[in-house]
PDB file of C-alpha atoms in Angstrom:
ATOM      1  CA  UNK A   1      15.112   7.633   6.459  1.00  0.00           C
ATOM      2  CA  UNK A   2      12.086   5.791   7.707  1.00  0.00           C
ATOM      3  CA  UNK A   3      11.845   2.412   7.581  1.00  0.00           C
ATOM      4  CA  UNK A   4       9.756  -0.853   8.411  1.00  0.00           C
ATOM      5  CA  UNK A   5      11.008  -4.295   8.601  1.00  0.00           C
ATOM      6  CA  UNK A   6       9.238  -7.172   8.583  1.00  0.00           C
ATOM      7  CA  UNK A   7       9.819 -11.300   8.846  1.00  0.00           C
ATOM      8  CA  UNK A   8      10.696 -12.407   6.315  1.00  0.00           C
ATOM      9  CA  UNK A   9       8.662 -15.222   4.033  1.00  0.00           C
ATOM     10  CA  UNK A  10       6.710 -17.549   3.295  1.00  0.00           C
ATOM     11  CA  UNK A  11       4.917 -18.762   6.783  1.00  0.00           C
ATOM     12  CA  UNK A  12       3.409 -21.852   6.109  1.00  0.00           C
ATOM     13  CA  UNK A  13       0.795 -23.149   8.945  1.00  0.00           C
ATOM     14  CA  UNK A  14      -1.447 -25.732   9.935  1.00  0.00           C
ATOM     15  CA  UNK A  15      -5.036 -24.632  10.012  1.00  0.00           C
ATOM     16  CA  UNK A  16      -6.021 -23.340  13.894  1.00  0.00           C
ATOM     17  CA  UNK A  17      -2.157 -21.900  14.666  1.00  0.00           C
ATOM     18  CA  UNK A  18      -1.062 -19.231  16.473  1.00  0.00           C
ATOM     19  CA  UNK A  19       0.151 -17.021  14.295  1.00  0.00           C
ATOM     20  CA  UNK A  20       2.817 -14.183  14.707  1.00  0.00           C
ATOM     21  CA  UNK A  21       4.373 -11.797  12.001  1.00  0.00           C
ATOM     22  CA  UNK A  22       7.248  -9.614  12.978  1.00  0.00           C
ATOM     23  CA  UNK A  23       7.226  -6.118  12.172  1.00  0.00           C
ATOM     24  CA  UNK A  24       9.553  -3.254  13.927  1.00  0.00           C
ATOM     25  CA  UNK A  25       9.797   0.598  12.265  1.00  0.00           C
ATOM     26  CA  UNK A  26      12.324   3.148  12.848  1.00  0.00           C
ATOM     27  CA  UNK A  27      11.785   4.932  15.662  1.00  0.00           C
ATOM     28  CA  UNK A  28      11.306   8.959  13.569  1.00  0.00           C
ATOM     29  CA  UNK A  29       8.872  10.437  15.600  1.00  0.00           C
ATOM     30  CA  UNK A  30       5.619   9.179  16.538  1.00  0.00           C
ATOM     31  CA  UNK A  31       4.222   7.485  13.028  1.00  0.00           C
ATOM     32  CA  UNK A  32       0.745   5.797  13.027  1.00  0.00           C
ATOM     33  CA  UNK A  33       1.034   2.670  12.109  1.00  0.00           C
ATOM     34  CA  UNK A  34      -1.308  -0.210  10.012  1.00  0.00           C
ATOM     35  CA  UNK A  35      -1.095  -3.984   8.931  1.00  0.00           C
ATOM     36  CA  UNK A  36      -2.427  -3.798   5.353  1.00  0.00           C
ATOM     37  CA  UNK A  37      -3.689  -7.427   3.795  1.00  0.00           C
ATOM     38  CA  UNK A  38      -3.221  -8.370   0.549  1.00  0.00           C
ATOM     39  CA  UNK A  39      -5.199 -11.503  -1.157  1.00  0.00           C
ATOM     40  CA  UNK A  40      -4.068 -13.120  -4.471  1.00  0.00           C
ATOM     41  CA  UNK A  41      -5.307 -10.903  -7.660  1.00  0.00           C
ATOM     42  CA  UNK A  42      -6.795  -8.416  -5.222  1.00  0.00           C
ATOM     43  CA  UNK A  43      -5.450  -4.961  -3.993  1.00  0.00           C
ATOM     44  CA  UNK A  44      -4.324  -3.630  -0.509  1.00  0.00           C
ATOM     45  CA  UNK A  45      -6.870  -3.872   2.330  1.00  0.00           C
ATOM     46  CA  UNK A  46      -6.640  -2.221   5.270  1.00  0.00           C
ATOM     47  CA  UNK A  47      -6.391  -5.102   8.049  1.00  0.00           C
ATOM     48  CA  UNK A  48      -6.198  -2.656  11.460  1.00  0.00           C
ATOM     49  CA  UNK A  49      -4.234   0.143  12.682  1.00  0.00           C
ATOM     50  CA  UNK A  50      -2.885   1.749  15.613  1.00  0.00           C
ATOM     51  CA  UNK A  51      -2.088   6.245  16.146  1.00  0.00           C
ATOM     52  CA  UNK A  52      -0.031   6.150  19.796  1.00  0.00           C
ATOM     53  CA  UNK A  53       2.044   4.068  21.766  1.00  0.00           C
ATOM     54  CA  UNK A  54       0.329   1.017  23.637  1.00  0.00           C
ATOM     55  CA  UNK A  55      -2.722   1.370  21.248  1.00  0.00           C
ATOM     56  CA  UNK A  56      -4.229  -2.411  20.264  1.00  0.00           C
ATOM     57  CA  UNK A  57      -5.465  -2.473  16.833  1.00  0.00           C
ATOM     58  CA  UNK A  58      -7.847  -5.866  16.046  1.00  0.00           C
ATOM     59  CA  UNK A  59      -9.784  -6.582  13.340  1.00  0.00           C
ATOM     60  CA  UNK A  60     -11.018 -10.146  12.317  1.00  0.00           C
ATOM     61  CA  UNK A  61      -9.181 -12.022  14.859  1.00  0.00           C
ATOM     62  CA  UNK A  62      -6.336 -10.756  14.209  1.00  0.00           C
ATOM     63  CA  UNK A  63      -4.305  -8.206  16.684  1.00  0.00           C
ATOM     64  CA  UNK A  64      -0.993  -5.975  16.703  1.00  0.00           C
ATOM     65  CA  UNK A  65       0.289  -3.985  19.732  1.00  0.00           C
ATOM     66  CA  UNK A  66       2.117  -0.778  19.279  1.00  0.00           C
ATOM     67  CA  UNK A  67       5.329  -0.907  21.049  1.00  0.00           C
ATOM     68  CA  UNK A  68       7.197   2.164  21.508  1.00  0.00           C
ATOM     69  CA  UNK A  69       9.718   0.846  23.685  1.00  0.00           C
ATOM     70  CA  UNK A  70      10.854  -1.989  21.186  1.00  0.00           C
ATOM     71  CA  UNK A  71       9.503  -0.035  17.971  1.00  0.00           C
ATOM     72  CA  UNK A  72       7.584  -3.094  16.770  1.00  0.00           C
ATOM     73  CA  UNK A  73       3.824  -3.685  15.884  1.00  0.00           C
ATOM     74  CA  UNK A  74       3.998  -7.685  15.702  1.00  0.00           C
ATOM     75  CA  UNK A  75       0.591  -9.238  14.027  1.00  0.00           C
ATOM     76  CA  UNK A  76      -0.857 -12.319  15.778  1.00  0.00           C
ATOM     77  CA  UNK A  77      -4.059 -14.427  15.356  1.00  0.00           C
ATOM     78  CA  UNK A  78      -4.625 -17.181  17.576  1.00  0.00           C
ATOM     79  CA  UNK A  79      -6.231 -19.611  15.290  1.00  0.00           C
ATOM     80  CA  UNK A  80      -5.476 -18.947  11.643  1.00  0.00           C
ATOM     81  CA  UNK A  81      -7.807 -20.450   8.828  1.00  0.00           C
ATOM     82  CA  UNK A  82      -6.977 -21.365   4.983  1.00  0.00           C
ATOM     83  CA  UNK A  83      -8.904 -18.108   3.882  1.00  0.00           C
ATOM     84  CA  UNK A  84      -6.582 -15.863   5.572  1.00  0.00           C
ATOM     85  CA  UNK A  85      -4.019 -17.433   3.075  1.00  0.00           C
ATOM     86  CA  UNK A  86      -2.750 -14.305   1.862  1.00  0.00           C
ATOM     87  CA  UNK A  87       0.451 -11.678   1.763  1.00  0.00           C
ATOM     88  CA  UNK A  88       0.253  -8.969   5.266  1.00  0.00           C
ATOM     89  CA  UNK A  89       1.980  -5.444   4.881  1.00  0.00           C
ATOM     90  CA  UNK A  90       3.355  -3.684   7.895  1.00  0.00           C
ATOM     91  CA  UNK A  91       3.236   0.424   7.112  1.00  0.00           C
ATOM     92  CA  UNK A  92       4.223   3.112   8.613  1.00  0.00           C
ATOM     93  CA  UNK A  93       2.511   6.889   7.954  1.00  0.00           C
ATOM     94  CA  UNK A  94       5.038   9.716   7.701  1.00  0.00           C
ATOM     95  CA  UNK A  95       3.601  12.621   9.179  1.00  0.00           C
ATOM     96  CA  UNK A  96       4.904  15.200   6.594  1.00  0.00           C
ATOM     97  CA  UNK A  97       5.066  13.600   3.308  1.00  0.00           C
ATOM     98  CA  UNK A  98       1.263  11.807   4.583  1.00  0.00           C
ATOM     99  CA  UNK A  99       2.597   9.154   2.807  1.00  0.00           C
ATOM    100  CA  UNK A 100       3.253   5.192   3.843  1.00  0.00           C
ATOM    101  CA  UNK A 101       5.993   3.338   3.825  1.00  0.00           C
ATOM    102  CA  UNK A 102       5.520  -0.501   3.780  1.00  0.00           C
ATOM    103  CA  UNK A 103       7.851  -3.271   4.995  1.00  0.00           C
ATOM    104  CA  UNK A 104       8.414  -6.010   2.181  1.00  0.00           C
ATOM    105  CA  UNK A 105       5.410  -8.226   2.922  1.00  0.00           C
ATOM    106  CA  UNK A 106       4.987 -11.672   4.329  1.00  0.00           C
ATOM    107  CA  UNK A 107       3.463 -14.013   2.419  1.00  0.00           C
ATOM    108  CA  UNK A 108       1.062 -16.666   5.183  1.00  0.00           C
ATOM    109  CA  UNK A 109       0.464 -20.136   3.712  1.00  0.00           C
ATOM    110  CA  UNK A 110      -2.416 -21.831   6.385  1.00  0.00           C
ATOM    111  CA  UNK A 111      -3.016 -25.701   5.286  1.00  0.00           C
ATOM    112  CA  UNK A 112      -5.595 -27.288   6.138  1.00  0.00           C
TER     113      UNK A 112
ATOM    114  CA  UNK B   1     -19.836   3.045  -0.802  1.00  0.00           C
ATOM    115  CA  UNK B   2     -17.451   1.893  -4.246  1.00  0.00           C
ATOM    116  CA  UNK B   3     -13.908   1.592  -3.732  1.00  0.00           C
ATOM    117  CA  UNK B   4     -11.204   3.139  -5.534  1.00  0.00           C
ATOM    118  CA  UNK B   5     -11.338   2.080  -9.106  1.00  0.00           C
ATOM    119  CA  UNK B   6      -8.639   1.145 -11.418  1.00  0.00           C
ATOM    120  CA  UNK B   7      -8.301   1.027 -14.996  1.00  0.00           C
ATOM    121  CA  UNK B   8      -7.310  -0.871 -16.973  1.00  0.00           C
ATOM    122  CA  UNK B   9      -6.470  -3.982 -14.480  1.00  0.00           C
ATOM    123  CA  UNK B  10      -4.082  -5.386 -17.163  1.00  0.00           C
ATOM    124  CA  UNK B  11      -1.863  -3.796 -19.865  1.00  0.00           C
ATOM    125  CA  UNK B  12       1.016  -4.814 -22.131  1.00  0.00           C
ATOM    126  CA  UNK B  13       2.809  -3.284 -24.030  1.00  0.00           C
ATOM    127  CA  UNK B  14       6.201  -3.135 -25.974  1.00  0.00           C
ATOM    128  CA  UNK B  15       8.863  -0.832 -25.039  1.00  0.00           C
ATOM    129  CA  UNK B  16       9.101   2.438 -26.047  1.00  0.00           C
ATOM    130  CA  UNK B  17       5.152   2.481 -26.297  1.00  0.00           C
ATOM    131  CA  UNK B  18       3.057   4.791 -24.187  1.00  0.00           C
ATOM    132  CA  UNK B  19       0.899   3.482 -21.849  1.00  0.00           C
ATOM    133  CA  UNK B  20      -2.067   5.612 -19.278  1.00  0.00           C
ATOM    134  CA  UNK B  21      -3.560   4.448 -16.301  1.00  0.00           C
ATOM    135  CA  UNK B  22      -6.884   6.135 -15.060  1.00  0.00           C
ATOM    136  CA  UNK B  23      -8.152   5.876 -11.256  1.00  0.00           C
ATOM    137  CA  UNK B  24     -11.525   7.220  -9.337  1.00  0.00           C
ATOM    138  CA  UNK B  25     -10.660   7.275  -5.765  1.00  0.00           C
ATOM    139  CA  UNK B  26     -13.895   7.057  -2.964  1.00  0.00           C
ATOM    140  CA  UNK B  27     -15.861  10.055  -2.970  1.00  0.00           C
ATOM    141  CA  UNK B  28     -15.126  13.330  -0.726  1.00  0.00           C
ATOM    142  CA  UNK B  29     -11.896  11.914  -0.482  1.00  0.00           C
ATOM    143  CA  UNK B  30      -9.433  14.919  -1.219  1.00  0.00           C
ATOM    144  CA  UNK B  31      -6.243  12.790  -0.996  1.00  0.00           C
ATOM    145  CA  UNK B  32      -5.305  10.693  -4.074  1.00  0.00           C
ATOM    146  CA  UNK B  33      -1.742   8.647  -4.161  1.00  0.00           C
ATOM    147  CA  UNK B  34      -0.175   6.241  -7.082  1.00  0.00           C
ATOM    148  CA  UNK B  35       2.117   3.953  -5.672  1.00  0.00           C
ATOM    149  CA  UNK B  36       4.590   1.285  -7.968  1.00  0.00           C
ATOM    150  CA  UNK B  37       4.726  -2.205  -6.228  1.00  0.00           C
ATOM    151  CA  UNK B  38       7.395  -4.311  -8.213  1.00  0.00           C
ATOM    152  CA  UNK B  39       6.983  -8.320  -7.497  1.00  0.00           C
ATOM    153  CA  UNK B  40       8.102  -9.308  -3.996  1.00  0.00           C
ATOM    154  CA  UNK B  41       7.896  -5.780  -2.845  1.00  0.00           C
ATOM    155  CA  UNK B  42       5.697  -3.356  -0.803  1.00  0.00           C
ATOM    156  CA  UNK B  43       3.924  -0.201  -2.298  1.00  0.00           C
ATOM    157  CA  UNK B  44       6.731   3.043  -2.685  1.00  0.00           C
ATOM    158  CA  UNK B  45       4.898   6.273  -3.662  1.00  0.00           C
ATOM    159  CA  UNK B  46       5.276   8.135  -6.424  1.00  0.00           C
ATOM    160  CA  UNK B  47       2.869  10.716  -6.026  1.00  0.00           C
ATOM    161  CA  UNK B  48       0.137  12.472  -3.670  1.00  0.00           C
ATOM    162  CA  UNK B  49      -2.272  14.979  -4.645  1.00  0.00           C
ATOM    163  CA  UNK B  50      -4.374  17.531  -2.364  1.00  0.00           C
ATOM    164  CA  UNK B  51      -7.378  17.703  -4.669  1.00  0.00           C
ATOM    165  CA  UNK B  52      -5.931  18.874  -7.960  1.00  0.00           C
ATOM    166  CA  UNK B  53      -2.337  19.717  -6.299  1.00  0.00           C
ATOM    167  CA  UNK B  54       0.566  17.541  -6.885  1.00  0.00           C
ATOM    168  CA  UNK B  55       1.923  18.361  -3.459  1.00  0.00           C
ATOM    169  CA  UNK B  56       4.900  15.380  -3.244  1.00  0.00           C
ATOM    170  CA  UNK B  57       6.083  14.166  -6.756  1.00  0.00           C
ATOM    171  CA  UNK B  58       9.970  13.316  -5.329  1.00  0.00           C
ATOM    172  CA  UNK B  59       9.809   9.924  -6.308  1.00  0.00           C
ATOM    173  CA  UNK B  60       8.258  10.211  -9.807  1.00  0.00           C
ATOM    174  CA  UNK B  61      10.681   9.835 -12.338  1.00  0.00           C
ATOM    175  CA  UNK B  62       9.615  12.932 -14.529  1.00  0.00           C
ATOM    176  CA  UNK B  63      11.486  12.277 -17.794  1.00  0.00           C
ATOM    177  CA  UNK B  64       9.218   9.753 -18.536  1.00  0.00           C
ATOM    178  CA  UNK B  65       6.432   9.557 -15.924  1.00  0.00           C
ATOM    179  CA  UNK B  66       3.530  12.274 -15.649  1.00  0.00           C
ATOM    180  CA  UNK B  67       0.488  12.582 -13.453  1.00  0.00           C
ATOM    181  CA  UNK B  68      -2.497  14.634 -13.819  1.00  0.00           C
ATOM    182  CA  UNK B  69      -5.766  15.314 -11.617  1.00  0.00           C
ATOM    183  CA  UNK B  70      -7.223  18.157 -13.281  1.00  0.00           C
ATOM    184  CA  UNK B  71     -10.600  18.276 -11.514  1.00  0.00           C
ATOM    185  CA  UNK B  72      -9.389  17.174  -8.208  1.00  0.00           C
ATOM    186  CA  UNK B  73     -11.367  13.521  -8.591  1.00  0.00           C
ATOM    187  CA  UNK B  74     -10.105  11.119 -10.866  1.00  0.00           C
ATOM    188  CA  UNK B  75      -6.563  10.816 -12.074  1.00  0.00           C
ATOM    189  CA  UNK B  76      -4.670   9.405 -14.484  1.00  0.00           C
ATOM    190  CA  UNK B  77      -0.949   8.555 -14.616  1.00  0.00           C
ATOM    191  CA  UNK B  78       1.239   8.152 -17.963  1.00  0.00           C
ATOM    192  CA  UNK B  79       3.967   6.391 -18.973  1.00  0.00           C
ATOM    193  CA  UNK B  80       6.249   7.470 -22.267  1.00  0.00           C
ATOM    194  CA  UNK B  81       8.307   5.933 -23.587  1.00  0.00           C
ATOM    195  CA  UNK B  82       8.070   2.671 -21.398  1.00  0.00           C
ATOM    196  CA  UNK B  83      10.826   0.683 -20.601  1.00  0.00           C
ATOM    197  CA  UNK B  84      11.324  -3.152 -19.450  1.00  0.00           C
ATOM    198  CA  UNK B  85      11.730  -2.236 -15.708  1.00  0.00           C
ATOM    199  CA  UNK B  86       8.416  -0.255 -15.517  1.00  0.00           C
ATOM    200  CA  UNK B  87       6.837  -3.717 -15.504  1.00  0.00           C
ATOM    201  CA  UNK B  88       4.793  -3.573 -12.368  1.00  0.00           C
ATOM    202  CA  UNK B  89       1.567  -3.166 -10.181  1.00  0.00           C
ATOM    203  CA  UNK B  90       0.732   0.702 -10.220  1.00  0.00           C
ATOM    204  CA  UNK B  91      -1.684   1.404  -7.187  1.00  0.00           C
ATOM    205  CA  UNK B  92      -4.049   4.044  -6.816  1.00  0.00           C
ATOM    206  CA  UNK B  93      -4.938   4.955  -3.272  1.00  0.00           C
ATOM    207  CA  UNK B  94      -7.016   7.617  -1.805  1.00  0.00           C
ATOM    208  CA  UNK B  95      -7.613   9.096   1.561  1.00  0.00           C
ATOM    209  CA  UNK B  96     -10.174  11.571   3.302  1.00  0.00           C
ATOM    210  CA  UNK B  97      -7.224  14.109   3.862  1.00  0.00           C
ATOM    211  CA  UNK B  98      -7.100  17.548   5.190  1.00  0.00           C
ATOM    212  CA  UNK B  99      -5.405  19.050   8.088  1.00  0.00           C
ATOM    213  CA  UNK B 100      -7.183  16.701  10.415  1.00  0.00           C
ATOM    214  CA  UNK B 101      -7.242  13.738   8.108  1.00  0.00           C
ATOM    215  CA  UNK B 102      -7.035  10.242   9.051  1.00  0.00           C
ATOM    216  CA  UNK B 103      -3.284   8.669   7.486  1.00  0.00           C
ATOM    217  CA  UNK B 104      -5.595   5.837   6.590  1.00  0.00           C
ATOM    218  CA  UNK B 105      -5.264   4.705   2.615  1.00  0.00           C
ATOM    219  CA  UNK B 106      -7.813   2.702   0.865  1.00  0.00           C
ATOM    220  CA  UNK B 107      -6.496   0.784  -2.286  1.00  0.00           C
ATOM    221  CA  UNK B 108      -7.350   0.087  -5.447  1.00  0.00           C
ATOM    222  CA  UNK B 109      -6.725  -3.460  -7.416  1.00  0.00           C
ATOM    223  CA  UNK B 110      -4.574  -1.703  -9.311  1.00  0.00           C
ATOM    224  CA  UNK B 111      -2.969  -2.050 -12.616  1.00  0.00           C
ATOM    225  CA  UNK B 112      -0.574  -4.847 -13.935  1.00  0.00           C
ATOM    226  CA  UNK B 113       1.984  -3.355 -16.511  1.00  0.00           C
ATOM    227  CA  UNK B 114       3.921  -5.945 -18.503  1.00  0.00           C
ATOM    228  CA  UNK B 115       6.603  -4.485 -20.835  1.00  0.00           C
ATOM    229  CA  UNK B 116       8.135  -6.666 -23.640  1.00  0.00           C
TER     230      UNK B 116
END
């Protein structure tokens, strides 16, 4: 079945890293995919996304590349801050069921 | 434009008790999920609605889970009887939907079950 895969936790960085956060999907067709962020005692947010192969989604510094050819969408911010402290969901959407299906979650611990 | 809104955000209960959780997903949008998140985990559905449709319940467990979105807005789902494992975030989500809709989910806080 589908599938999404991500590092696995906790990342722990110094304030002003680069950051990167593994993510690859199984390769069922041609699924949109999204980095969904989740902060402590708050729900899902919607972080960025990307529809077709090659597509850059960005959103608040931080960036993910959809790679067909390796089946990943890898997260990275160049300079990460404490507020971004938080836990990052790869997804995948299946076309039919319109439904997502998340990796595990990687929880990002920035110190200052 | 409000969110998706959860209720309650926190809830315990003993086993074998009912329990009901009630969402209100954005406005205009047709789509509404409920996802379980267990600690440590990602979001797994459980069910989708097309307005008042249930169209993919596959992963509900229907002897003691049921869903209902009578009016094609808001939606409630119900536990009965609960049981220690159903201790656990239920998320409500909600999309714009339709043929042409955007896969794009927008999340509620959600609810945090607690069975003793």
């Amino acid at each position: 079945g589908n599938s999404v895969t991500q590092m696995e936790g906790p990342v722990t960085l110094s304030e002003e890293a680069f950051l990167t956060i593994n993510c690859t999907y199984t390769a069922t067709g041609y699924p949109s995919l999204f980095w969904y962020v989740q902060y402590p005692g708050e729900g899902l947010q919607l972080l960025l996304k990307a529809t077709k192969a090659d597509d850059k989604g960005s959103n608040k510094g931080f960036e993910a590349t959809y790679r067909k050819e390796t089946t990943s969408f890898h997260l990275e911010k160049g300079s990460v801050q404490v507020s971004d402290s938080a836990v990052y969901f790869c997804a995948r959407a299946d076309t039919g069921r319109r439904a997502l299906t998340f990796g595990s979650g990687t929880r990002l611990q920035v110190q200052p | 434009e409000a969110g998706v809104v959860q209720s309650p955000r926190y809830k315990i209960i003993e086993k074998k008790q009912p329990v009901a959780f009630w969402c209100n997903p954005i406005s205009g949008h047709n789509t509404l999920y409920w996802y379980l998140q267990n600690l440590g985990q990602g979001p797994e559905l459980l069910i989708r609605y097309e307005n008042e449709e249930a169209v993919d319940d596959s992963q509900l467990p229907k002897d003691r889970f049921s869903a209902e979105r009578l009016k094609g807005v808001d939606s409630t789902l119900k536990i009965q009887p609960a049981e220690l494992g159903d201790s656990a975030v239920y998320l409500c989500a909600s999309s714009p939907g339709g043929l042409a809709g955007s896969y794009e989910q927008y999340f509620g806080p959600g609810t945090r079950l607690t069975v003793t």
